[in-house]
């Protein structure tokens, strides 16, 4: 699919450039002790965009392969394992060669992963960033070599190199969590006030802000009229955030809140958790440190298997399901269109025959450098009541002979 001409001088130039890059990579690894550091844009010592020769388009030799680089954040969270598998399988079925790498939640590792994909001749990059704002330079390098870039699930920030964004409607995820709480606590008709705490996501993940905003916008009338109270007073996005979406960090923060603000006579009614890894931490904290006996409403997102068990057992009240298989189908369709040099728009959906909702959005996802055209799928609420129908009858999940639940790949 490459339409690149073989000009000897260009190859020589590319070789010289790639040997310069090797030096750069070695330098970064050598000075990088970030392996133990939490993610943060500030921790990245990236070379300036000029170091990548942006502006001068480097023509790569056509080797007849179509290479797709898939860069995922980590293997710790259940979902990225499935996303990686789905994307790889779909692209391979279409005849692409796939390089799939996991960054272990480390920004520097992800930059090196992407750099090696470029060196391996990637034509298309599908990236879920550890830190959405930390990849601008390497994305600039990819763009300068004519590589197409799709931001997968998490928006890539501060870069005009991003061609498209594929995700679920992130704001709606927060809305669904908040709507569940409003209904479960009967806030519309209740005269009493209820107590809620917030456990939000990783601040370097752009999605976390959308989840939070969707939730607080929806809860706002009740927070304002006093029907919902946050006893800890920790309500802002940063105050309530959870580095790396870690279950342990979520658990520790909620344990401190429970011990400091919820003695036996103070009731906790709900914990708005942004996703299932934070919900796992929250349910553990409630099990170990909540003095009350009422059932605390706990929200989540992703339908991770341990959380499905918790929903069945009543420890978690809901999760927001985002069918990863569908998200990867959209990303692959989009990626193939880009590889064929198309500039897809809403017509991609119209022509697709997909049996799920997807909208084309050209207004809402501004990454600081451009409004990135986006394909957005629609998340749904899962509770004990619709879990069989929405997760199992649809074939997304199944049970093995021993009755254990697993996500179908
Ligand atoms: C994803 C969520 C996921 C979270 C933690 C977010 O960007 O949209 O599905 O739970 O990252 O990995």
Coordinates of C-alpha atoms and ligand atoms in Angstrom, one line a residue:
X1 CA 0.0 0.0 0.0
X2 CA 3.0 2.2 0.2
X3 CA 3.3 4.7 -2.6
X4 CA 6.8 5.7 -1.8
X5 CA 9.5 6.0 -4.4
X6 CA 13.0 4.6 -4.0
X7 CA 15.5 7.3 -4.4
X8 CA 18.9 6.2 -3.3
X9 CA 19.8 9.5 -1.7
X10 CA 16.7 9.4 0.4
X11 CA 17.6 6.0 1.7
X12 CA 21.1 7.2 2.7
X13 CA 19.6 10.2 4.4
X14 CA 17.1 7.9 6.3
X15 CA 19.9 5.6 7.4
X16 CA 22.0 8.5 8.7
X17 CA 18.9 9.8 10.5
X18 CA 18.1 6.4 12.1
X19 CA 21.7 6.0 13.3
X20 CA 21.3 9.4 15.0
X21 CA 18.1 8.2 16.6
X22 CA 19.8 5.1 18.0
X23 CA 22.2 7.4 19.8
X24 CA 19.3 9.4 21.1
X25 CA 17.5 6.3 22.3
X26 CA 20.5 5.0 24.1
X27 CA 21.0 8.4 25.8
X28 CA 17.3 8.4 27.0
X29 CA 17.5 4.9 28.4
X30 CA 20.8 5.5 30.0
X31 CA 19.5 8.5 31.9
X32 CA 16.1 7.1 32.5
X33 CA 15.4 5.8 36.0
X34 CA 11.7 6.5 35.3
X35 CA 11.0 2.8 35.4
X36 CA 9.8 3.3 39.0
X37 CA 8.4 6.8 38.6
X38 CA 4.7 7.4 38.4
X39 CA 3.5 8.7 35.0
X40 CA 3.9 12.4 34.6
X41 CA 4.4 14.6 31.6
X42 CA 7.0 16.6 33.6
X43 CA 9.2 13.5 34.0
X44 CA 9.8 13.2 30.3
X45 CA 13.0 14.4 28.9
X46 CA 12.1 14.3 25.3
X47 CA 14.3 15.7 22.6
X48 CA 12.9 18.9 21.0
X49 CA 10.8 18.4 17.9
X50 CA 13.7 19.8 15.8
X51 CA 15.8 16.8 16.8
X52 CA 13.5 14.7 14.7
X53 CA 13.9 16.9 11.7
X54 CA 10.2 17.9 11.6
X55 CA 9.4 19.8 8.5
X56 CA 11.6 17.8 6.2
X57 CA 9.6 14.8 5.1
X58 CA 11.7 11.7 5.1
X59 CA 10.7 9.3 2.4
X60 CA 11.0 5.7 3.5
X61 CA 11.7 2.9 1.1
X62 CA 8.8 0.8 0.1
X63 CA 9.5 -2.7 1.3
X64 CA 6.1 -4.1 0.2
X65 CA 4.9 -4.6 3.7
X66 CA 2.0 -2.8 5.5
X67 CA 3.1 -2.5 9.1
X68 CA 0.8 -1.4 11.9
X69 CA 2.3 -0.4 15.2
X70 CA 0.0 -0.8 18.2
X71 CA 1.2 0.8 21.4
X72 CA -0.8 0.0 24.5
X73 CA -0.3 1.5 28.0
X74 CA 0.0 -1.6 30.2
X75 CA -1.0 -5.2 30.8
X76 CA -2.1 -4.7 34.4
X77 CA -5.5 -3.5 33.5
X78 CA -7.6 -6.2 32.0
X79 CA -9.0 -4.2 29.1
X80 CA -5.7 -3.3 27.3
X81 CA -4.9 -7.0 27.0
X82 CA -8.1 -7.6 25.1
X83 CA -7.8 -4.4 23.1
X84 CA -4.3 -5.5 22.0
X85 CA -5.5 -8.9 21.0
X86 CA -8.5 -7.7 19.1
X87 CA -6.6 -5.0 17.2
X88 CA -3.8 -7.3 16.3
X89 CA -6.1 -10.1 15.1
X90 CA -8.2 -7.8 13.0
X91 CA -5.3 -6.0 11.3
X92 CA -3.5 -9.3 10.6
X93 CA -6.7 -10.7 9.0
X94 CA -6.5 -7.8 6.6
X95 CA -3.0 -8.7 5.7
X96 CA -1.1 -6.3 7.8
X97 CA 2.0 -7.0 9.8
X98 CA 1.5 -6.0 13.4
X99 CA 4.0 -4.8 16.0
X100 CA 2.2 -4.8 19.4
X101 CA 3.9 -3.4 22.4
X102 CA 2.9 -2.7 26.0
X103 CA 4.6 0.2 27.8
X104 CA 4.3 -1.0 31.4
X105 CA 2.6 2.3 32.2
X106 CA 5.9 4.2 31.6
X107 CA 6.1 7.2 29.4
X108 CA 9.7 6.6 28.3
X109 CA 9.0 3.0 27.5
X110 CA 6.1 4.1 25.3
X111 CA 8.3 6.6 23.5
X112 CA 10.9 4.0 22.8
X113 CA 8.2 1.5 21.7
X114 CA 6.8 4.0 19.2
X115 CA 10.3 4.9 18.0
X116 CA 11.1 1.2 17.3
X117 CA 7.8 0.8 15.5
X118 CA 8.8 3.7 13.2
X119 CA 12.2 2.1 12.7
X120 CA 10.5 -1.2 11.8
X121 CA 8.7 0.6 9.0
X122 CA 5.3 1.3 10.5
X123 CA 2.7 2.8 8.1
X124 CA 0.1 3.3 10.7
X125 CA 0.3 3.8 14.5
X126 CA -2.6 3.0 16.8
X127 CA -1.7 4.5 20.2
X128 CA -3.3 4.4 23.7
X129 CA -1.1 6.8 25.6
X130 CA 0.2 6.3 29.1
X131 CA 0.3 10.1 29.3
X132 CA -1.6 11.8 26.5
X133 CA 0.5 14.9 26.6
X134 CA 3.9 13.3 26.6
X135 CA 4.2 12.0 23.1
X136 CA 4.2 15.2 20.9
X137 CA 7.8 14.9 19.7
X138 CA 7.7 11.3 18.7
X139 CA 4.3 11.8 17.0
X140 CA 5.9 14.7 15.1
X141 CA 8.6 12.4 14.0
X142 CA 6.1 9.8 12.8
X143 CA 4.1 12.5 10.9
X144 CA 7.2 13.7 9.2
X145 CA 7.7 10.2 7.8
X146 CA 4.2 10.1 6.4
X147 CA 2.9 7.7 9.1
X148 CA -0.8 7.9 9.9
X149 CA -1.8 8.1 13.6
X150 CA -5.0 7.0 15.3
X151 CA -5.4 7.8 19.0
X152 CA -7.1 4.7 20.5
X153 CA -9.5 5.2 23.4
X154 CA -7.3 8.0 25.0
X155 CA -6.8 11.2 23.1
X156 CA -3.3 12.2 22.2
X157 CA -2.8 15.7 23.3
X158 CA -0.8 18.8 22.0
X159 CA 0.0 17.3 18.6
X160 CA -1.3 18.1 15.1
X161 CA 0.1 14.7 14.0
X162 CA -2.9 12.8 15.2
X163 CA -5.2 12.0 12.3
X164 CA -8.2 10.5 14.1
X165 CA -9.5 9.5 17.5
X166 CA -11.6 6.3 18.2
X167 CA -13.2 6.0 21.6
X168 CA -16.4 5.5 23.6
X169 CA -18.2 8.7 24.5
X170 CA -16.2 9.4 27.6
X171 CA -18.4 12.2 28.9
X172 CA -21.4 9.8 28.7
X173 CA -19.6 7.2 30.8
X174 CA -19.6 9.7 33.7
X175 CA -23.2 10.6 33.0
X176 CA -24.3 7.0 33.2
X177 CA -22.5 6.5 36.5
X178 CA -24.1 9.6 38.0
X179 CA -27.6 8.8 36.7
X180 CA -27.3 5.4 38.3
X181 CA -26.5 7.0 41.6
X182 CA -29.3 9.5 41.3
X183 CA -31.8 6.7 40.7
X184 CA -30.4 4.2 43.3
X185 CA -30.4 6.8 46.0
X186 CA -33.8 8.1 44.9
X187 CA -32.5 11.7 44.9
X188 CA -35.2 13.2 42.8
X189 CA -37.9 12.5 45.4
X190 CA -35.9 12.1 48.6
X191 CA -36.1 14.7 51.3
X192 CA -33.0 13.5 53.2
X193 CA -29.5 14.3 52.1
X194 CA -27.1 11.4 51.1
X195 CA -23.3 11.2 51.4
X196 CA -21.1 10.5 48.4
X197 CA -17.3 10.3 47.9
X198 CA -15.5 10.5 44.5
X199 CA -12.7 8.2 43.3
X200 CA -11.7 9.5 39.9
X201 CA -9.1 8.5 37.4
X202 CA -5.5 9.1 36.4
X203 CA -5.0 12.9 35.8
X204 CA -2.6 12.2 32.9
X205 CA -5.3 10.3 31.1
X206 CA -7.4 12.8 29.2
X207 CA -10.4 10.5 29.5
X208 CA -10.4 10.8 33.2
X209 CA -11.5 14.4 33.0
X210 CA -14.3 13.6 30.7
X211 CA -15.6 10.9 33.0
X212 CA -15.4 13.2 35.9
X213 CA -17.1 16.1 34.1
X214 CA -19.9 13.9 32.9
X215 CA -20.5 12.7 36.4
X216 CA -20.3 16.1 38.2
X217 CA -22.4 17.9 35.6
X218 CA -25.1 15.3 36.2
X219 CA -24.8 15.3 40.0
X220 CA -24.5 19.1 40.1
X221 CA -28.1 20.0 41.0
X222 CA -28.0 17.6 44.0
X223 CA -24.6 18.8 45.1
X224 CA -25.9 22.3 44.9
X225 CA -29.2 21.8 46.7
X226 CA -27.5 19.8 49.4
X227 CA -29.3 16.5 48.7
X228 CA -25.8 15.1 48.1
X229 CA -23.0 15.9 50.4
X230 CA -19.3 15.2 50.2
X231 CA -18.3 14.8 53.9
X232 CA -14.6 14.7 53.1
X233 CA -14.9 17.8 51.1
X234 CA -12.7 16.2 48.4
X235 CA -14.6 16.9 45.3
X236 CA -12.3 18.4 42.7
X237 CA -10.8 16.4 39.9
X238 CA -7.2 16.4 41.2
X239 CA -8.2 16.0 44.9
X240 CA -10.0 12.8 44.0
X241 CA -7.8 11.5 41.2
X242 CA -6.1 8.1 41.3
X243 CA -2.5 7.8 39.8
X244 CA -2.3 5.1 37.2
X245 CA -5.8 4.0 37.9
X246 CA -4.4 1.9 40.7
X247 CA -6.7 -0.2 42.8
X248 CA -4.2 0.1 45.8
X249 CA -4.1 3.8 45.6
X250 CA -7.9 4.1 45.4
X251 CA -8.2 1.7 48.3
X252 CA -5.7 3.6 50.5
X253 CA -7.3 7.0 49.8
X254 CA -10.8 5.7 50.6
X255 CA -9.6 4.0 53.8
X256 CA -8.2 7.3 55.0
X257 CA -11.5 9.0 54.2
X258 CA -13.5 6.4 56.0
X259 CA -11.3 6.5 59.1
X260 CA -11.2 10.3 59.1
X261 CA -14.8 11.2 58.2
X262 CA -17.1 8.2 58.7
X263 CA -17.4 7.2 62.3
X264 CA -20.1 4.7 63.1
X265 CA -22.9 7.3 63.1
X266 CA -22.0 8.8 59.7
X267 CA -23.5 6.9 56.8
X268 CA -21.7 6.7 53.4
X269 CA -24.3 6.2 50.6
X270 CA -22.3 6.1 47.4
X271 CA -18.8 6.1 46.0
X272 CA -18.5 7.3 42.4
X273 CA -15.6 5.3 41.1
X274 CA -14.5 6.2 37.6
X275 CA -13.6 2.6 36.5
X276 CA -13.4 -0.9 37.7
X277 CA -9.8 -0.9 38.9
X278 CA -10.7 2.0 41.2
X279 CA -14.0 0.3 42.2
X280 CA -12.0 -2.8 43.3
X281 CA -10.0 -0.6 45.6
X282 CA -13.1 1.1 46.9
X283 CA -15.0 -2.1 47.6
X284 CA -11.9 -3.4 49.5
X285 CA -11.8 -0.3 51.6
X286 CA -15.5 -0.5 52.4
X287 CA -15.1 -4.1 53.4
X288 CA -12.2 -3.4 55.7
X289 CA -12.8 0.1 57.0
X290 CA -16.4 1.2 56.8
X291 CA -18.1 1.1 60.2
X292 CA -21.7 1.3 58.7
X293 CA -23.8 -1.7 57.7
X294 CA -25.8 -0.2 54.8
X295 CA -25.0 -1.2 51.3
X296 CA -22.8 1.5 49.7
X297 CA -23.5 2.2 46.0
X298 CA -20.3 1.7 44.0
X299 CA -20.0 2.6 40.3
X300 CA -17.4 1.4 37.8
X301 CA -16.5 1.1 34.1
X302 CA -15.1 -1.7 31.9
X303 CA -16.9 -4.8 33.1
X304 CA -13.7 -6.4 34.2
X305 CA -14.2 -10.0 35.3
X306 CA -13.5 -9.5 39.1
X307 CA -16.0 -6.6 39.0
X308 CA -18.7 -8.8 37.3
X309 CA -18.3 -11.1 40.2
X310 CA -18.6 -8.2 42.6
X311 CA -21.8 -7.0 40.9
X312 CA -23.3 -10.5 41.1
X313 CA -22.3 -10.6 44.8
X314 CA -23.8 -7.1 45.4
X315 CA -20.5 -5.5 46.4
X316 CA -20.4 -3.3 43.3
X317 CA -23.7 -1.8 42.0
X318 CA -23.0 -1.1 38.3
X319 CA -20.3 -0.9 35.7
X320 CA -20.3 0.9 32.4
X321 CA -19.7 -1.5 29.5
X322 CA -17.7 -0.6 26.5
X323 CA -17.5 -3.4 24.0
X324 CA -13.8 -3.5 23.1
X325 CA -14.3 -5.7 20.2
X326 CA -16.5 -3.1 18.6
X327 CA -14.1 -0.3 19.4
X328 CA -11.3 -2.3 17.7
X329 CA -13.5 -2.9 14.7
X330 CA -13.9 0.8 14.2
X331 CA -10.2 1.4 14.7
X332 CA -9.3 -1.2 12.1
X333 CA -11.8 0.1 9.6
X334 CA -10.5 3.6 10.1
X335 CA -6.9 2.4 10.0
X336 CA -7.4 0.6 6.7
X337 CA -9.1 3.7 5.2
X338 CA -6.1 5.8 6.2
X339 CA -3.7 3.2 4.8
X340 CA -5.6 3.5 1.5
X341 CA -5.0 7.2 1.7
X342 CA -8.6 8.1 2.4
X343 CA -9.8 10.8 4.8
X344 CA -12.8 9.0 6.3
X345 CA -15.8 10.9 7.7
X346 CA -19.3 9.9 8.8
X347 CA -19.6 8.0 5.6
X348 CA -17.4 5.3 7.1
X349 CA -20.2 4.5 9.5
X350 CA -22.9 4.7 6.9
X351 CA -21.0 2.2 4.7
X352 CA -20.0 -0.1 7.5
X353 CA -23.0 -2.2 8.3
X354 CA -22.0 -2.1 12.0
X355 CA -24.6 -3.5 14.4
X356 CA -23.6 -1.0 17.1
X357 CA -23.9 2.8 17.5
X358 CA -21.1 5.0 16.4
X359 CA -21.1 8.7 15.7
X360 CA -18.7 10.9 13.9
X361 CA -17.7 14.0 15.9
X362 CA -15.7 16.9 14.6
X363 CA -16.3 19.3 17.5
X364 CA -15.7 17.9 20.9
X365 CA -12.1 16.5 21.1
X366 CA -9.7 19.4 20.9
X367 CA -6.2 18.2 21.8
X368 CA -4.7 21.6 22.2
X369 CA -3.3 21.7 18.6
X370 CA -6.4 20.7 16.6
X371 CA -9.9 19.4 16.9
X372 CA -9.3 15.7 16.2
X373 CA -12.1 14.1 14.1
X374 CA -13.5 11.3 16.3
X375 CA -15.5 8.1 16.0
X376 CA -17.4 7.6 19.2
X377 CA -19.2 4.5 20.3
X378 CA -21.9 4.4 22.9
X379 CA -21.4 2.9 26.4
X380 CA -24.1 1.1 28.4
X381 CA -24.9 0.6 32.0
X382 CA -24.6 -2.9 33.4
X383 CA -26.2 -4.0 36.7
X384 CA -27.1 -7.3 38.2
X385 CA -30.4 -7.1 36.4
X386 CA -29.2 -6.8 32.8
X387 CA -25.8 -8.5 33.1
X388 CA -26.8 -11.9 31.6
X389 CA -28.6 -10.3 28.7
X390 CA -26.0 -7.6 27.8
X391 CA -22.8 -9.4 28.6
X392 CA -23.5 -13.2 28.2
X393 CA -26.3 -13.5 25.7
X394 CA -24.4 -11.1 23.4
X395 CA -21.4 -13.4 23.5
X396 CA -19.0 -10.9 24.9
X397 CA -18.5 -13.0 28.0
X398 CA -19.0 -16.7 28.7
X399 CA -18.5 -19.2 31.5
X400 CA -16.2 -22.2 31.3
X401 CA -17.2 -25.7 32.4
X402 CA -16.3 -24.9 35.9
X403 CA -18.7 -21.9 35.7
X404 CA -15.9 -19.4 35.7
X405 CA -16.5 -16.2 33.8
X406 CA -14.2 -15.1 31.1
X407 CA -14.2 -12.4 28.4
X408 CA -14.5 -14.0 24.9
X409 CA -11.7 -13.1 22.6
Ligands
LIG1 C1 -10.2 3.9 29.6 C2 -10.9 3.1 30.7 C3 -9.9 2.4 31.6 C4 -8.9 3.4 32.2 C5 -7.8 2.7 32.9 C6 -9.3 4.9 30.4 O1 -8.6 5.6 29.4 O2 -11.1 4.6 28.8 O3 -11.7 2.1 30.0 O4 -10.6 1.8 32.7 O5 -8.3 4.1 31.1 O6 -7.0 1.9 32.1

